[in-house]
Coordinates of C-alpha atoms and ligand atoms in Angstrom, one line a residue:
Chain A
M1 CA 8.2 37.3 -41.6
T2 CA 10.6 35.4 -43.9
N3 CA 7.9 33.3 -45.5
L4 CA 4.9 35.4 -46.4
E5 CA 2.9 32.2 -46.9
N6 CA 3.2 31.1 -43.4
E7 CA 3.8 34.2 -41.4
T8 CA 2.7 33.7 -37.8
L9 CA 0.5 36.7 -36.8
V10 CA -0.5 35.8 -33.3
E11 CA 1.0 33.1 -31.2
M12 CA -0.1 32.1 -27.7
R13 CA 1.8 29.7 -25.5
H14 CA 0.2 28.5 -22.3
I15 CA -1.8 31.7 -22.0
C16 CA -3.8 32.2 -18.9
K17 CA -6.0 35.2 -18.2
E18 CA -7.7 35.9 -14.8
F19 CA -10.0 38.7 -13.9
G20 CA -10.4 40.1 -10.4
R21 CA -8.5 39.2 -7.3
G22 CA -8.7 36.9 -4.3
R23 CA -11.9 35.0 -4.0
Q24 CA -13.5 36.9 -6.8
T25 CA -11.0 35.7 -9.4
T26 CA -12.5 34.4 -12.6
V27 CA -10.3 32.3 -14.8
A28 CA -11.4 33.4 -18.3
V29 CA -8.6 31.5 -20.1
A30 CA -6.9 28.7 -18.3
D31 CA -4.1 27.4 -20.5
V32 CA -4.3 28.0 -24.2
S33 CA -1.7 27.6 -26.9
F34 CA -2.4 28.3 -30.6
A35 CA -1.3 30.4 -33.5
V36 CA -2.9 32.2 -36.3
R37 CA -1.1 32.4 -39.6
S38 CA -1.5 34.6 -42.6
G39 CA -4.0 33.4 -45.2
E40 CA -5.7 31.2 -42.6
T41 CA -9.2 31.4 -41.1
A42 CA -9.1 30.1 -37.5
V43 CA -12.5 29.8 -35.8
L44 CA -12.7 29.7 -32.0
I45 CA -15.9 27.9 -31.1
G46 CA -17.4 27.3 -27.7
P47 CA -20.3 28.0 -25.5
S48 CA -20.8 31.5 -24.1
G49 CA -18.5 32.3 -21.2
S50 CA -15.9 29.9 -22.4
G51 CA -13.3 32.6 -22.9
K52 CA -13.5 33.3 -26.7
T53 CA -13.8 37.1 -26.4
T54 CA -11.0 37.2 -23.9
L55 CA -8.7 35.4 -26.3
L56 CA -9.6 37.9 -29.1
T57 CA -8.8 40.9 -26.9
L58 CA -5.5 39.2 -26.0
A59 CA -4.8 38.6 -29.7
A60 CA -5.6 42.3 -30.4
G61 CA -3.2 43.4 -27.7
L62 CA -6.0 45.0 -25.8
T63 CA -5.5 43.0 -22.6
S64 CA -2.3 41.5 -21.1
P65 CA -2.1 37.8 -20.3
S66 CA -1.9 36.8 -16.6
A67 CA 0.6 34.1 -17.5
G68 CA 2.1 32.5 -20.6
E69 CA 3.8 33.9 -23.7
L70 CA 2.0 36.1 -26.2
Y71 CA 3.5 37.1 -29.5
L72 CA 1.9 39.6 -31.8
F73 CA 3.4 39.8 -35.2
A74 CA 6.4 37.9 -34.0
K75 CA 7.2 40.3 -31.2
P76 CA 6.5 39.6 -27.5
F77 CA 3.5 41.4 -26.1
D78 CA 5.6 42.9 -23.3
A79 CA 8.0 44.5 -25.7
Y80 CA 5.2 46.7 -27.1
Q81 CA 4.8 50.3 -25.9
P82 CA 1.1 51.5 -25.6
R83 CA 1.6 53.7 -28.6
E84 CA 3.0 50.8 -30.7
L85 CA -0.1 48.7 -29.7
Q86 CA -2.3 51.5 -30.9
K87 CA -0.5 51.7 -34.2
L88 CA -0.6 48.0 -34.5
R89 CA -4.4 48.0 -34.1
S90 CA -4.9 50.8 -36.5
R91 CA -2.6 49.6 -39.2
N92 CA -2.4 45.8 -38.9
I93 CA -5.7 44.6 -37.3
G94 CA -9.3 44.9 -38.5
F95 CA -12.2 44.5 -36.1
I96 CA -15.7 43.1 -36.6
F97 CA -18.1 43.0 -33.6
Q98 CA -21.2 41.2 -32.8
T99 CA -23.2 44.5 -32.5
F100 CA -21.4 46.1 -35.5
R101 CA -20.4 49.1 -33.5
L102 CA -20.6 51.6 -36.3
L103 CA -20.5 55.2 -35.2
D104 CA -24.1 56.4 -35.4
P105 CA -23.4 60.1 -35.9
L106 CA -21.2 59.4 -39.0
T107 CA -22.2 58.2 -42.4
V108 CA -20.9 54.9 -43.8
L109 CA -18.3 56.7 -45.8
E110 CA -17.2 58.8 -42.8
N111 CA -17.0 55.7 -40.6
L112 CA -14.5 54.2 -43.1
I113 CA -12.6 57.5 -43.6
L114 CA -12.2 58.0 -39.8
T115 CA -10.8 54.5 -39.5
G116 CA -8.4 55.2 -42.4
K117 CA -7.3 58.3 -40.6
F118 CA -6.5 56.4 -37.4
A119 CA -4.0 54.5 -39.5
G120 CA -2.4 57.8 -40.5
V121 CA -3.8 58.0 -44.0
S122 CA -4.7 61.4 -45.3
R123 CA -8.4 62.3 -45.6
V124 CA -8.2 62.4 -49.4
E125 CA -6.6 59.0 -49.7
A126 CA -8.8 57.5 -47.0
S127 CA -11.8 58.8 -48.9
A128 CA -10.7 57.3 -52.2
D129 CA -9.8 53.9 -50.5
A130 CA -13.3 53.9 -48.8
A131 CA -15.1 54.6 -52.1
R132 CA -13.1 51.9 -53.8
L133 CA -13.8 49.4 -51.1
L134 CA -17.5 50.1 -50.9
S135 CA -17.9 49.6 -54.7
K136 CA -15.9 46.4 -54.4
L137 CA -18.3 45.1 -51.8
R138 CA -21.2 46.4 -53.9
I139 CA -22.5 48.7 -51.2
E140 CA -21.4 52.0 -52.8
N141 CA -25.1 53.1 -52.6
L142 CA -24.8 53.1 -48.9
A143 CA -21.9 55.5 -48.7
D144 CA -24.0 58.5 -47.5
A145 CA -26.4 56.5 -45.4
Y146 CA -26.3 56.7 -41.6
P147 CA -26.1 53.4 -39.7
F148 CA -29.7 53.7 -38.4
Q149 CA -30.9 53.5 -42.0
L150 CA -29.2 50.2 -42.7
S151 CA -30.4 46.6 -42.3
Q152 CA -28.5 44.3 -40.0
G153 CA -26.9 42.6 -43.0
E154 CA -25.9 45.9 -44.5
K155 CA -24.5 47.1 -41.2
Q156 CA -22.2 44.0 -41.0
R157 CA -21.0 44.4 -44.6
V158 CA -20.1 48.0 -43.7
A159 CA -18.4 46.8 -40.6
A160 CA -16.5 44.3 -42.7
A161 CA -15.5 47.1 -45.0
R162 CA -14.3 49.1 -42.0
A163 CA -12.2 46.1 -40.9
M164 CA -10.6 46.0 -44.4
I165 CA -10.0 49.7 -45.1
N166 CA -6.5 49.8 -43.8
G167 CA -5.4 46.6 -45.5
P168 CA -4.9 44.7 -42.2
R169 CA -2.8 41.6 -41.8
L170 CA -5.2 40.2 -39.3
I171 CA -9.0 40.5 -39.0
I172 CA -10.5 39.8 -35.6
A173 CA -14.2 39.1 -35.5
D174 CA -16.3 38.4 -32.4
E175 CA -19.6 36.7 -33.0
P176 CA -20.0 38.4 -36.3
T177 CA -23.0 36.5 -37.3
A178 CA -24.9 36.4 -34.0
N179 CA -27.3 39.1 -35.2
L180 CA -27.6 37.9 -38.8
E181 CA -29.9 35.6 -40.6
S182 CA -28.4 32.6 -42.3
K183 CA -28.3 34.1 -45.8
Q184 CA -26.6 37.3 -44.5
A185 CA -24.2 35.2 -42.4
L186 CA -23.2 33.1 -45.4
S187 CA -22.8 36.2 -47.6
L188 CA -20.6 37.9 -44.9
F189 CA -18.3 34.9 -44.7
E190 CA -18.1 34.6 -48.5
L191 CA -17.0 38.2 -48.5
L192 CA -14.4 37.6 -45.7
R193 CA -13.1 34.4 -47.3
E194 CA -12.7 36.2 -50.6
Y195 CA -10.7 38.9 -48.8
V196 CA -8.6 36.5 -46.9
K197 CA -7.7 34.6 -50.1
Q198 CA -6.9 37.8 -52.0
S199 CA -5.0 39.7 -49.3
R200 CA -3.5 36.7 -47.5
C201 CA -4.4 38.2 -44.2
G202 CA -5.3 36.0 -41.2
L203 CA -8.9 35.8 -39.9
L204 CA -9.6 34.9 -36.3
V205 CA -13.3 34.4 -35.5
A206 CA -15.0 33.7 -32.2
T207 CA -18.4 32.2 -32.6
H208 CA -20.9 29.7 -31.3
D209 CA -22.5 29.7 -34.7
Q210 CA -21.9 26.4 -36.5
R211 CA -23.2 27.7 -39.8
I212 CA -19.8 29.2 -40.5
L213 CA -17.6 26.3 -39.6
S214 CA -17.4 25.2 -43.2
F215 CA -15.3 28.4 -43.8
A216 CA -12.7 27.5 -41.2
D217 CA -9.3 26.3 -42.0
R218 CA -8.8 25.5 -38.4
I219 CA -11.4 25.0 -35.6
L220 CA -10.3 25.6 -32.1
R221 CA -12.9 24.4 -29.7
I222 CA -12.7 26.1 -26.3
E223 CA -14.5 25.2 -23.2
D224 CA -14.1 26.7 -19.7
G225 CA -11.0 28.4 -20.9
L226 CA -9.3 25.3 -22.2
L227 CA -8.8 24.2 -25.8
A228 CA -10.4 20.8 -26.6
P229 CA -8.2 18.4 -28.6
R230 CA -8.0 19.2 -32.3
V231 CA -11.0 18.2 -34.2
S232 CA -11.7 17.9 -37.9
L233 CA -14.6 19.7 -39.5
E234 CA -16.3 16.4 -40.3
Y235 CA -15.9 15.1 -36.8
Y236 CA -17.2 18.4 -35.5
N237 CA -20.2 18.4 -37.8
Q238 CA -21.0 14.8 -36.8
A239 CA -20.7 15.6 -33.2
W240 CA -22.9 18.6 -33.6
N241 CA -25.5 16.5 -35.4
L242 CA -25.3 13.8 -32.8
Y243 CA -25.7 16.3 -30.1
Y244 CA -28.7 18.1 -31.4
Chain B
M2 CA -11.7 65.8 -37.3
I3 CA -13.7 69.0 -37.4
R4 CA -16.3 67.2 -39.5
C5 CA -16.4 64.4 -36.9
A6 CA -16.9 67.0 -34.1
W7 CA -19.6 68.7 -36.0
K8 CA -21.3 65.4 -36.7
Y9 CA -21.3 64.5 -33.0
L10 CA -22.8 68.0 -32.2
R11 CA -25.5 67.5 -34.9
F12 CA -26.4 64.1 -33.7
R13 CA -28.2 65.6 -30.7
P14 CA -29.5 68.8 -32.2
S15 CA -31.6 70.0 -29.2
R16 CA -28.9 69.4 -26.7
S17 CA -26.3 71.1 -29.0
L18 CA -28.7 74.1 -29.4
L19 CA -29.0 74.2 -25.6
I20 CA -25.2 74.3 -25.2
I21 CA -24.8 76.9 -28.0
S22 CA -27.6 79.0 -26.5
S23 CA -25.9 79.1 -23.1
V24 CA -22.7 80.3 -24.7
A25 CA -24.6 82.8 -26.7
L26 CA -26.5 84.1 -23.6
C27 CA -23.3 84.4 -21.6
T28 CA -21.6 86.3 -24.5
L29 CA -24.7 88.5 -24.8
L30 CA -24.8 89.2 -21.1
M31 CA -21.1 90.0 -20.8
T32 CA -21.1 92.2 -23.9
F33 CA -24.2 94.0 -22.7
L34 CA -22.9 94.6 -19.2
I35 CA -19.6 95.8 -20.4
S36 CA -21.1 98.1 -23.0
V37 CA -23.5 99.5 -20.4
Y38 CA -20.6 100.0 -18.1
R39 CA -18.7 101.8 -20.9
G40 CA -21.8 103.8 -21.7
V41 CA -22.2 104.9 -18.1
S42 CA -18.5 105.5 -17.8
D43 CA -18.5 107.7 -20.9
G44 CA -21.7 109.4 -20.0
T45 CA -20.5 110.2 -16.5
L46 CA -17.1 111.4 -17.5
D47 CA -17.8 113.1 -20.8
Y48 CA -18.8 116.3 -19.2
I49 CA -15.6 116.5 -17.3
L50 CA -13.5 115.3 -20.2
Q51 CA -15.0 117.8 -22.6
N52 CA -14.7 120.7 -20.2
R53 CA -10.9 120.4 -20.3
C54 CA -9.2 123.1 -18.2
D55 CA -5.9 123.3 -16.4
L56 CA -7.1 123.3 -12.8
W57 CA -10.3 122.4 -11.1
V58 CA -11.0 124.3 -7.8
L59 CA -13.5 122.6 -5.5
Q60 CA -14.5 122.9 -1.9
E61 CA -12.1 121.5 0.7
N62 CA -12.3 117.7 0.9
A63 CA -14.3 117.4 -2.2
T64 CA -12.6 115.1 -4.6
N65 CA -15.2 114.5 -7.4
I66 CA -18.5 115.7 -8.8
V67 CA -19.8 112.2 -9.7
R68 CA -20.9 111.3 -6.2
G69 CA -19.9 114.3 -4.1
S70 CA -21.0 117.8 -3.6
S71 CA -18.9 120.9 -3.4
I72 CA -19.9 124.5 -2.4
L73 CA -17.8 127.6 -2.6
P74 CA -18.8 131.2 -2.1
A75 CA -19.3 132.7 -5.6
R76 CA -17.2 135.8 -4.7
Q77 CA -14.1 133.5 -4.5
G78 CA -14.0 134.0 -8.2
N79 CA -12.9 137.6 -7.6
V80 CA -9.7 136.2 -5.9
L81 CA -8.8 134.4 -9.1
S82 CA -9.2 137.6 -11.2
Q83 CA -6.5 139.2 -9.2
L84 CA -4.0 136.3 -9.5
P85 CA -1.2 136.3 -12.1
G86 CA -0.9 133.3 -14.4
I87 CA -4.7 132.9 -15.0
D88 CA -6.1 133.3 -18.4
S89 CA -9.7 132.7 -17.6
F90 CA -11.9 130.8 -15.2
S91 CA -15.4 129.4 -15.4
P92 CA -17.7 128.9 -12.4
I93 CA -20.3 126.1 -12.4
L94 CA -23.0 125.2 -9.9
L95 CA -24.2 121.6 -9.7
S96 CA -27.4 120.6 -8.0
L97 CA -29.9 117.8 -8.1
S98 CA -33.2 119.2 -9.3
V99 CA -36.6 117.8 -10.3
V100 CA -37.8 118.6 -13.8
Q101 CA -41.6 118.4 -14.3
T102 CA -43.7 118.1 -17.5
P103 CA -47.5 117.9 -17.4
A104 CA -47.2 114.2 -17.8
S105 CA -44.2 113.2 -15.7
E106 CA -41.2 114.3 -13.7
G107 CA -37.6 113.3 -13.4
T108 CA -34.5 114.2 -11.5
V109 CA -31.6 115.8 -13.4
Y110 CA -28.1 116.8 -12.4
L111 CA -28.5 120.5 -13.1
V112 CA -25.4 122.4 -14.2
G113 CA -25.5 126.2 -14.0
Y114 CA -22.8 127.8 -16.1
D115 CA -21.8 131.2 -17.4
R116 CA -22.1 131.0 -21.1
R117 CA -19.8 134.0 -21.6
K118 CA -17.0 131.9 -20.0
P119 CA -15.1 129.2 -22.0
Q120 CA -16.2 126.2 -20.0
G121 CA -19.0 124.5 -18.2
G122 CA -21.5 123.8 -20.9
P123 CA -22.7 120.5 -22.4
P124 CA -20.2 118.4 -24.3
R125 CA -22.4 118.4 -27.4
V126 CA -25.7 119.9 -28.3
V127 CA -27.3 117.6 -30.9
T128 CA -30.8 119.1 -31.3
G129 CA -31.7 122.7 -31.1
R130 CA -29.2 125.1 -29.6
A131 CA -27.3 125.9 -26.4
I132 CA -28.9 128.2 -23.8
E133 CA -28.5 131.9 -24.4
K134 CA -30.4 133.4 -21.5
D135 CA -32.1 132.7 -18.2
Y136 CA -35.3 130.6 -18.3
E137 CA -33.8 128.4 -20.9
I138 CA -32.7 124.8 -20.4
V139 CA -30.8 122.2 -22.3
L140 CA -31.8 118.6 -21.5
D141 CA -30.0 115.3 -22.1
N142 CA -31.4 113.7 -25.2
C143 CA -32.0 110.3 -23.5
F144 CA -33.8 112.1 -20.6
A145 CA -35.9 114.0 -23.1
A146 CA -36.7 110.8 -25.0
K147 CA -37.8 109.0 -21.8
H148 CA -40.1 111.9 -20.8
R149 CA -41.2 112.7 -24.4
I150 CA -39.9 116.3 -24.3
V151 CA -38.8 118.1 -27.5
P152 CA -37.2 121.5 -28.0
G153 CA -39.9 124.1 -27.7
D154 CA -41.6 122.5 -24.8
T155 CA -41.8 124.1 -21.4
V156 CA -40.7 122.3 -18.2
I157 CA -41.1 123.3 -14.6
C158 CA -38.1 123.3 -12.3
N159 CA -38.7 124.4 -8.7
R160 CA -41.8 126.4 -9.7
Q161 CA -39.9 128.2 -12.5
K162 CA -41.0 127.7 -16.1
L163 CA -38.1 126.9 -18.4
N164 CA -38.0 126.7 -22.2
V165 CA -36.3 123.6 -23.6
V166 CA -34.1 125.0 -26.3
G167 CA -31.8 122.0 -27.1
L168 CA -30.8 118.5 -26.3
S169 CA -27.3 117.3 -25.5
E170 CA -25.3 114.2 -25.8
G171 CA -22.5 112.8 -23.6
T172 CA -24.6 113.8 -20.6
N173 CA -26.2 110.5 -19.7
A174 CA -24.8 108.8 -16.6
F175 CA -27.5 106.1 -16.7
V176 CA -28.7 106.7 -13.1
I177 CA -28.9 110.4 -13.7
Q178 CA -28.7 112.8 -16.7
Y179 CA -27.2 116.3 -16.9
A180 CA -29.2 119.4 -17.7
F181 CA -28.0 122.9 -18.3
V182 CA -29.2 126.4 -17.3
T183 CA -27.5 129.7 -16.8
L184 CA -25.5 130.1 -13.6
T185 CA -27.9 132.8 -12.4
M186 CA -30.8 130.5 -13.0
A187 CA -29.1 127.7 -11.1
Q188 CA -28.4 129.9 -8.2
R189 CA -32.0 131.1 -8.1
L190 CA -33.2 127.5 -8.1
V191 CA -31.2 126.7 -5.0
G192 CA -32.7 129.6 -3.2
D193 CA -30.9 132.7 -4.5
L194 CA -27.6 131.6 -2.9
K195 CA -24.5 133.2 -4.3
I196 CA -22.6 129.9 -4.4
V197 CA -20.7 127.8 -7.0
S198 CA -19.6 124.2 -7.0
A199 CA -16.3 124.5 -8.9
L200 CA -14.1 126.9 -10.7
L201 CA -12.5 125.7 -14.0
V202 CA -9.3 127.6 -14.4
N203 CA -7.2 128.0 -17.5
A204 CA -3.7 129.1 -17.0
D205 CA -1.8 131.5 -19.3
E206 CA 1.5 129.6 -19.0
T207 CA 3.4 132.4 -17.4
V208 CA 3.3 130.6 -14.1
P209 CA 4.1 126.9 -13.7
I210 CA 0.9 124.9 -13.1
R211 CA 2.1 123.5 -9.8
K212 CA 3.0 126.9 -8.5
L213 CA -0.4 128.3 -9.7
S214 CA -2.2 125.4 -8.0
N215 CA -0.5 126.2 -4.7
E216 CA -1.1 129.9 -5.1
I217 CA -4.9 129.2 -5.6
A218 CA -5.1 126.8 -2.7
G219 CA -3.4 129.4 -0.5
R220 CA -5.7 132.3 -1.6
I221 CA -9.0 130.6 -1.6
R222 CA -9.8 129.4 1.9
K223 CA -11.0 125.8 2.4
S224 CA -10.5 124.8 -1.2
S225 CA -8.9 121.9 -3.0
V226 CA -7.2 122.2 -6.4
F227 CA -6.7 119.5 -8.9
T228 CA -5.1 119.3 -12.3
H229 CA -7.4 118.1 -15.1
E230 CA -5.8 114.6 -15.1
Q231 CA -6.0 114.2 -11.3
F232 CA -9.6 115.3 -11.4
V233 CA -10.6 112.9 -14.3
A234 CA -8.8 110.0 -12.5
A235 CA -10.6 110.8 -9.2
N236 CA -14.0 110.9 -10.9
R237 CA -13.3 107.7 -12.8
R238 CA -12.3 106.0 -9.6
E239 CA -15.4 107.1 -7.9
M240 CA -17.6 105.9 -10.8
Q241 CA -15.8 102.6 -11.0
S242 CA -16.0 101.9 -7.2
G243 CA -19.8 102.0 -7.4
F244 CA -20.3 100.1 -10.6
L245 CA -17.4 97.9 -11.6
P246 CA -17.6 95.4 -8.7
F247 CA -21.2 94.7 -9.7
I248 CA -20.2 94.1 -13.4
I249 CA -17.3 91.9 -12.4
A250 CA -19.4 89.9 -10.0
V251 CA -22.1 89.2 -12.6
C252 CA -19.5 88.3 -15.3
V253 CA -17.8 85.9 -12.9
I254 CA -21.1 84.3 -11.9
S255 CA -22.1 83.9 -15.6
V256 CA -18.7 82.3 -16.4
V257 CA -19.1 79.9 -13.5
V258 CA -22.6 79.0 -14.6
L259 CA -21.4 78.5 -18.2
V260 CA -18.6 76.2 -17.0
I261 CA -21.1 74.1 -15.0
I262 CA -23.6 73.9 -17.9
L263 CA -21.1 73.2 -20.6
S264 CA -19.0 70.7 -18.7
S265 CA -22.1 68.7 -17.6
L266 CA -23.5 68.7 -21.1
L267 CA -20.2 67.6 -22.6
S268 CA -19.9 64.9 -19.9
L269 CA -23.3 63.7 -20.8
M270 CA -22.3 63.5 -24.5
I271 CA -19.2 61.5 -23.5
M272 CA -21.2 59.1 -21.4
E273 CA -23.9 58.7 -24.0
R274 CA -21.4 58.0 -26.8
R275 CA -19.1 56.0 -24.5
A276 CA -19.4 52.9 -26.7
D277 CA -18.3 55.0 -29.8
F278 CA -15.3 56.3 -28.0
A279 CA -14.4 52.8 -26.9
V280 CA -14.7 51.7 -30.5
M281 CA -12.4 54.5 -31.6
K282 CA -9.8 53.4 -29.0
T283 CA -10.1 49.8 -30.2
L284 CA -9.7 50.9 -33.9
G285 CA -6.4 52.6 -32.9
A286 CA -7.3 56.2 -32.5
S287 CA -4.2 58.0 -31.2
A288 CA -4.0 59.1 -27.6
G289 CA -4.7 62.7 -28.5
F290 CA -7.6 62.0 -30.8
L291 CA -10.4 61.8 -28.3
P292 CA -9.3 64.8 -26.2
G293 CA -8.9 66.7 -29.4
L294 CA -12.4 65.7 -30.5
I295 CA -13.8 67.0 -27.2
L296 CA -11.9 70.3 -27.5
L297 CA -13.0 70.7 -31.1
V298 CA -16.6 70.2 -30.0
A299 CA -16.1 72.8 -27.3
S300 CA -14.5 75.2 -29.9
L301 CA -17.4 74.7 -32.3
V302 CA -19.8 75.4 -29.5
A303 CA -17.8 78.4 -28.5
S304 CA -17.6 79.8 -32.1
A305 CA -21.3 79.3 -32.8
G306 CA -22.4 80.6 -29.4
I307 CA -20.2 83.7 -29.5
A308 CA -21.3 84.5 -33.0
A309 CA -25.0 84.1 -32.0
G310 CA -24.4 86.2 -28.9
L311 CA -22.8 89.0 -30.8
L312 CA -25.5 88.9 -33.5
L313 CA -28.2 89.1 -30.8
F314 CA -26.5 92.0 -29.1
A315 CA -27.8 94.8 -31.4
P316 CA -31.5 93.7 -31.5
V317 CA -31.6 93.0 -27.8
T318 CA -30.1 96.3 -26.9
S319 CA -32.6 98.1 -29.1
L320 CA -35.4 96.2 -27.4
I321 CA -34.1 97.1 -23.9
R322 CA -33.8 100.7 -25.0
L323 CA -37.5 100.8 -25.8
I324 CA -38.2 100.2 -22.1
A325 CA -35.3 102.2 -20.7
P326 CA -34.3 105.0 -23.2
E327 CA -31.7 106.4 -20.7
L328 CA -29.7 103.2 -21.2
R329 CA -26.7 103.9 -23.3
T330 CA -24.3 101.3 -24.5
V331 CA -20.9 101.8 -26.0
T332 CA -19.0 98.9 -27.5
T333 CA -15.3 99.1 -28.2
L334 CA -13.3 96.6 -30.2
F335 CA -11.0 96.0 -27.2
E336 CA -13.9 95.1 -24.9
L337 CA -15.5 92.9 -27.6
A338 CA -12.2 91.0 -28.0
L339 CA -12.0 90.7 -24.2
V340 CA -15.5 89.1 -24.0
I341 CA -14.8 86.8 -27.0
A342 CA -11.5 85.7 -25.4
T343 CA -13.1 85.1 -22.0
V344 CA -16.0 83.1 -23.4
A345 CA -13.8 81.1 -25.7
A346 CA -11.4 80.3 -22.8
T347 CA -14.4 79.3 -20.6
C348 CA -15.6 76.9 -23.3
L349 CA -12.2 75.3 -23.6
L350 CA -11.9 75.1 -19.8
S351 CA -15.3 73.4 -19.7
G352 CA -14.0 70.8 -22.2
L353 CA -11.1 69.9 -19.8
F354 CA -13.3 68.5 -17.0
P355 CA -15.3 66.0 -19.1
M356 CA -12.0 65.0 -20.8
Q357 CA -11.1 63.1 -17.6
K358 CA -14.0 60.7 -18.3
L359 CA -12.3 59.6 -21.5
R360 CA -9.6 57.9 -19.4
T361 CA -12.1 55.5 -17.9
I362 CA -13.3 54.2 -21.3
Y363 CA -11.5 51.0 -22.1
P364 CA -11.2 49.6 -25.6
A365 CA -12.1 46.1 -24.5
E366 CA -15.6 47.4 -23.7
T367 CA -16.3 47.2 -27.4
F368 CA -16.4 43.4 -27.2
Q369 CA -19.1 43.2 -24.6
Ligands
ADP422 N1 -13.5 42.2 -17.8 C1 -13.9 41.1 -17.2 N2 -13.9 41.1 -15.8 C2 -14.3 40.0 -15.1 N3 -14.6 38.8 -15.7 C3 -14.6 38.8 -17.1 C4 -14.2 39.9 -17.9 N4 -14.3 39.5 -19.2 C5 -14.7 38.3 -19.2 N5 -14.9 37.8 -17.9 C6 -15.3 36.4 -17.6 O1 -14.4 35.6 -18.2 C7 -15.2 34.5 -18.7 C8 -15.0 34.3 -20.2 O2 -15.6 35.4 -20.8 P1 -15.6 35.7 -22.4 O3 -14.2 35.7 -22.8 O4 -16.4 36.9 -22.6 O5 -16.4 34.4 -22.9 P2 -17.1 34.2 -24.3 O6 -16.7 35.3 -25.2 O7 -16.7 32.9 -24.8 O8 -18.6 34.3 -24.0 C9 -16.6 34.7 -18.3 O9 -16.9 33.9 -17.2 C10 -16.7 36.1 -18.0 O10 -17.6 36.4 -17.0
MG423 MG1 -18.0 36.7 -26.2

């Protein structure tokens, strides 16, 4: 945390994650080492079932690794108490999901306020933050709408707002564009990149959507729970074009 | 958080209405039963409470007049006139009699009393006047309402025509109502027997009550003597033993049913919104947030249901009274508070079972 520019938010060293026991064991992540730094957009790309989501839940401190060393905000995962992990998620991490996961009974504004309150912000403050953020994202007209009244694109913008409301140091997004059209996907990533640049937070995205690779500072290709050798964007695009 | 709980309730309006209705019905049922009980209790005991005297003299082994009979020879009163320490005594004769009108008939608990004596009459006459001579009768006002009898009417009791001169209150024991005639009339109606049921004795304080009580018991053969407090307690016990277990059983059953309904509907809500709760956990809701939310939902349901139940109480009671005018309900603040506390506690208890389900919701589910 000495150098704000290059603060390491999440670091994994030879991380392995297995599910189940005995013959039923599934190796979701075999041996992965990487780090996400502040101000950087890291994209985990790979086919479905390759272990992307598992890596995200590890990075969020929601699951414990089976082996390897995991550092969250420069502190070893094992050193965290459950309550600290909960605080870490509410204050330092923003989440965006493939299916948006907005709370249907609550309005857009209330969704944001509730998230603010999880971080210990008072209702009044959270309410002001939420209103400010919605107008910044130019969706203040949606404040009193319920999620069922929104289009897919609007839902994901609201979800992005929810991820930003507590001023996180890291945003974790799992397949955020899987349910979006190209235009909406691009607009979402422009929004996210803008935010990353401004706030210097880290962005860790798991996807198999190559439309968003141009936004990546770093591409981590994962297959069968293993990281492929580092590839450049050009190489990746070439390979993709060759392949399809 | 209250807002959040309210929103989750509003999200499934028909289910929430169902939950609130069951709380309301439970509140209504319990308030109703308890006020009927209080009404019966008051109506049964009012006659005894209002005819306050120092000693009640009954037949040997008789302990109460609520569910027991007592017969003493009328001349035993003469013994009392000769005893020192007695200011006055009032004889009463109690019997079950059928009162007929041209249109209907009903059974009353007929009280014969001597109106020249201080005790034995109705607690309160609310319409007309008290009896002044033989061939007059005062009926309970609920009994009169049920049989459409008004003062001025004539009723037939054991082939004797009696003029209804007044209606009384505090004389409705729900299953039976009191009626009042002269002692002579009452004795005539049981077949001209010179008997009484009890003697209500007022002491003149020259002799200690205990001593007077022993004196009377010794002089009147085969009698039992009670102080007013003992007699009220004995009658209350008798009344409760017949009625209270029933009330308690129905209340317990309704509480159990409410717990089952409420906890299954709350569980249903948790399972249905499972994904939401997983999201909340992922987003960093504190460990107490979700249990608190469920408890708040339960409290909102409790408040709305209790309020609705209490609001419904008056109209529902009036409706029931149209069918059964003899039904009398008395609601006291204490009993109201008891019902509210019981229902509220039941609601919170019902929130505790579904809460266990929250533990099986994992934040990582959000990513699936
Ligand atoms: N909770 C779990 N229990 C058992 N197996 C799991 C669990 N989560 C993931 N897996 C398995 O781990 C592998 C990687 O899954 P995942 O991380 O979801 O991949 P991706 O997100 O790249 O599609 C898959 O084979 C999946 O079946
Ligand atoms: Mg996935």
